[in-house]
Short mmCIF file of C-alpha atoms in Angstrom, two decimals:
data_model
loop_
_atom_site.label_atom_id
_atom_site.label_comp_id
_atom_site.label_asym_id
_atom_site.label_seq_id
_atom_site.Cartn_x
_atom_site.Cartn_y
_atom_site.Cartn_z
CA LEU A 29 78.95 149.69 79.19
CA ILE A 30 78.79 149.52 82.98
CA LEU A 31 76.44 146.49 82.83
CA THR A 32 78.68 144.74 80.29
CA GLY A 33 81.71 145.33 82.52
CA CYS A 34 79.89 143.93 85.56
CA VAL A 35 78.82 140.79 83.67
CA THR A 36 82.37 140.26 82.39
CA ASN A 37 83.83 140.67 85.89
CA GLN A 38 81.22 138.31 87.35
CA ASN A 39 82.08 135.63 84.77
CA GLN A 40 85.76 135.96 85.62
CA LEU A 41 84.97 135.22 89.26
CA ILE A 42 83.27 131.90 88.44
CA THR A 43 85.65 129.09 89.29
CA GLN A 44 85.68 125.65 87.76
CA LYS A 45 86.16 122.49 89.76
CA VAL A 46 89.03 120.30 88.65
CA ASP A 47 87.72 116.85 87.69
CA GLN A 48 88.96 113.68 85.99
CA GLU A 49 88.37 115.24 82.56
CA PHE A 50 90.87 117.99 83.47
CA MET A 51 93.58 115.29 83.60
CA ASN A 52 93.29 114.79 79.81
CA GLN A 53 94.97 118.12 79.08
CA SER A 54 98.57 119.24 79.42
CA PHE A 55 99.42 121.25 82.50
CA ILE A 56 102.30 122.05 84.84
CA LEU A 57 101.92 122.27 88.62
CA SER A 58 104.76 123.73 90.63
CA GLY A 59 105.41 124.64 94.23
CA SER A 60 107.26 123.55 97.34
CA ILE A 61 107.65 120.13 98.91
CA SER A 62 108.79 118.95 102.32
CA ILE A 63 109.46 115.37 103.31
CA LYS A 64 109.72 114.21 106.92
CA SER A 65 110.67 110.67 107.79
CA ASN A 66 112.28 108.75 110.61
CA ASN A 67 115.64 109.18 108.84
CA GLY A 68 115.52 112.95 108.36
CA SER A 69 113.81 115.70 106.44
CA PHE A 70 113.99 117.51 103.10
CA ILE A 71 112.74 120.85 101.80
CA GLY A 72 112.71 121.81 98.14
CA SER A 73 110.59 122.62 95.11
CA TYR A 74 108.76 120.45 92.61
CA SER A 75 107.37 120.61 89.10
CA LEU A 76 104.75 118.14 87.86
CA LYS A 77 104.20 118.03 84.09
CA ASN A 78 101.15 116.25 82.72
CA GLY A 79 100.74 115.57 79.01
CA LEU A 80 103.15 114.36 76.33
CA ASN A 81 106.37 114.76 78.36
CA GLU A 82 105.14 113.77 81.83
CA SER A 83 107.58 114.11 84.67
CA PHE A 84 107.87 114.93 88.35
CA ARG A 85 111.03 116.85 89.27
CA VAL A 86 112.18 117.77 92.74
CA LYS A 87 115.01 120.23 93.38
CA ASP A 88 116.70 121.02 96.67
CA VAL A 89 116.98 124.54 98.10
CA PHE A 90 120.17 125.09 96.04
CA GLY A 91 118.38 124.30 92.76
CA ARG A 92 119.99 120.88 92.25
CA GLU A 93 117.70 118.19 90.83
CA VAL A 94 117.39 115.38 93.38
CA ILE A 95 114.44 113.37 92.00
CA LEU A 96 113.22 112.84 88.45
CA ILE A 97 110.31 110.46 88.00
CA ARG A 98 108.65 109.63 84.71
CA PRO A 99 105.63 107.33 84.38
CA GLU A 100 107.57 104.87 82.22
CA ILE A 101 110.08 104.11 85.01
CA VAL A 102 109.48 100.59 86.28
CA SER A 103 109.69 99.57 89.94
CA GLU A 104 112.52 97.08 89.24
CA LEU A 105 114.86 100.07 89.05
CA PHE A 106 114.33 100.51 92.78
CA ASP A 107 115.46 97.00 93.79
CA GLY A 108 118.01 97.28 96.59
CA GLN A 109 117.12 100.92 97.32
CA ASP A 110 116.19 102.26 100.73
CA GLU A 111 112.69 101.00 101.64
CA ARG A 112 111.39 104.46 102.62
CA PHE A 113 112.08 105.77 99.10
CA PHE A 114 110.33 102.77 97.59
CA GLU A 115 107.19 103.50 99.64
CA ILE A 116 107.17 107.12 98.43
CA TYR A 117 107.80 105.87 94.88
CA GLN A 118 104.71 103.63 95.15
CA LEU A 119 102.67 106.76 95.81
CA LEU A 120 104.08 108.39 92.68
CA GLU A 121 103.99 105.23 90.54
CA ASP A 122 100.30 105.53 89.67
CA TRP A 123 100.64 108.79 87.77
CA SER A 124 96.98 109.72 87.49
CA SER A 125 96.43 108.98 91.17
CA PHE A 126 99.34 111.20 92.17
CA SER A 127 98.02 114.11 90.10
CA SER A 128 94.56 113.43 91.53
CA ILE A 129 95.94 113.77 95.05
CA LEU A 130 97.54 117.13 94.31
CA LEU A 131 94.45 118.50 92.58
CA ALA A 132 91.95 117.01 95.08
CA ILE A 133 90.02 115.02 92.49
CA ASP A 134 87.30 112.88 94.04
CA ASP A 135 88.83 109.45 93.34
CA THR A 136 91.50 109.74 96.06
CA GLU A 137 89.44 107.68 98.56
CA ILE A 138 90.31 104.43 96.75
CA LEU A 139 94.00 105.36 96.67
CA LYS A 140 94.02 106.31 100.36
CA SER A 141 92.73 102.89 101.40
CA LYS A 142 94.95 101.02 98.90
CA LEU A 143 98.20 102.65 100.10
CA ASN A 144 97.14 103.22 103.73
CA LEU A 145 97.47 107.01 103.46
CA SER A 146 96.02 109.98 105.23
CA ILE A 147 95.48 112.93 102.88
CA THR A 148 94.37 116.35 104.10
CA TYR A 149 93.83 119.62 102.24
CA LYS A 150 94.35 123.00 103.83
CA ARG A 151 93.10 126.19 102.17
CA TYR A 152 92.02 126.43 98.56
CA GLN A 153 93.00 128.96 95.91
CA THR A 154 91.77 130.02 92.49
CA VAL A 155 94.40 129.71 89.76
CA GLN A 156 93.50 130.32 86.10
CA SER A 157 89.80 130.13 87.08
CA PHE A 158 90.22 126.65 88.65
CA LYS A 159 89.72 126.01 92.34
CA ILE A 160 92.67 123.92 93.58
CA PRO A 161 94.17 123.17 96.99
CA LYS A 162 96.93 125.39 98.36
CA THR A 163 98.47 122.83 100.76
CA ILE A 164 98.30 119.03 100.56
CA ARG A 165 99.54 116.81 103.38
CA VAL A 166 100.10 113.08 102.71
CA VAL A 167 100.97 110.89 105.68
CA GLY A 168 102.15 107.32 105.11
CA ASN A 169 103.50 104.68 107.47
CA ASP A 170 106.92 106.27 108.09
CA TYR A 171 106.81 109.56 106.24
CA GLU A 172 104.93 112.82 105.79
CA LEU A 173 104.87 114.75 102.51
CA THR A 174 103.64 118.33 102.37
CA PHE A 175 103.04 119.98 98.99
CA THR A 176 102.21 123.62 98.44
CA ILE A 177 100.89 124.53 95.01
CA LYS A 178 102.14 127.91 93.85
CA ASN A 179 101.38 127.80 90.14
CA LEU A 180 99.19 125.99 87.63
CA LYS A 181 100.01 126.53 83.99
CA ILE A 182 97.75 125.01 81.33
CA SER A 183 99.58 124.42 78.07
#
């Protein structure tokens, strides 16, 4: 019984790397977000849903929804909007690339050069046996986004 318990505990410690195949399943990432730009700053929380009802929601510190992005939104909706929001929207527009950034999937190098971004990862954590980043920092031309992942729920 002691040997069986040790083997079971050892298997629970094995972590899986998140890869492109992981993106084919439904999951929810949630945590905190901060945005710094030349025009001010914002602190709040986010929830990223992948799967049938994909969405990216951002709420302010009072719990009010301030951003709702779905993959089917087209960029024409942003005509006439503030340019800094359009640049951030471009980052979110390619849904799989945005999720790849948050989960540190290897294909982010192409995205970094395409959008002229600097992406850094600080500390990693194990959530539901997957090794994912704890803090993600994305720096664009006139903004800095910092994401902290607090929860990963696979549905």
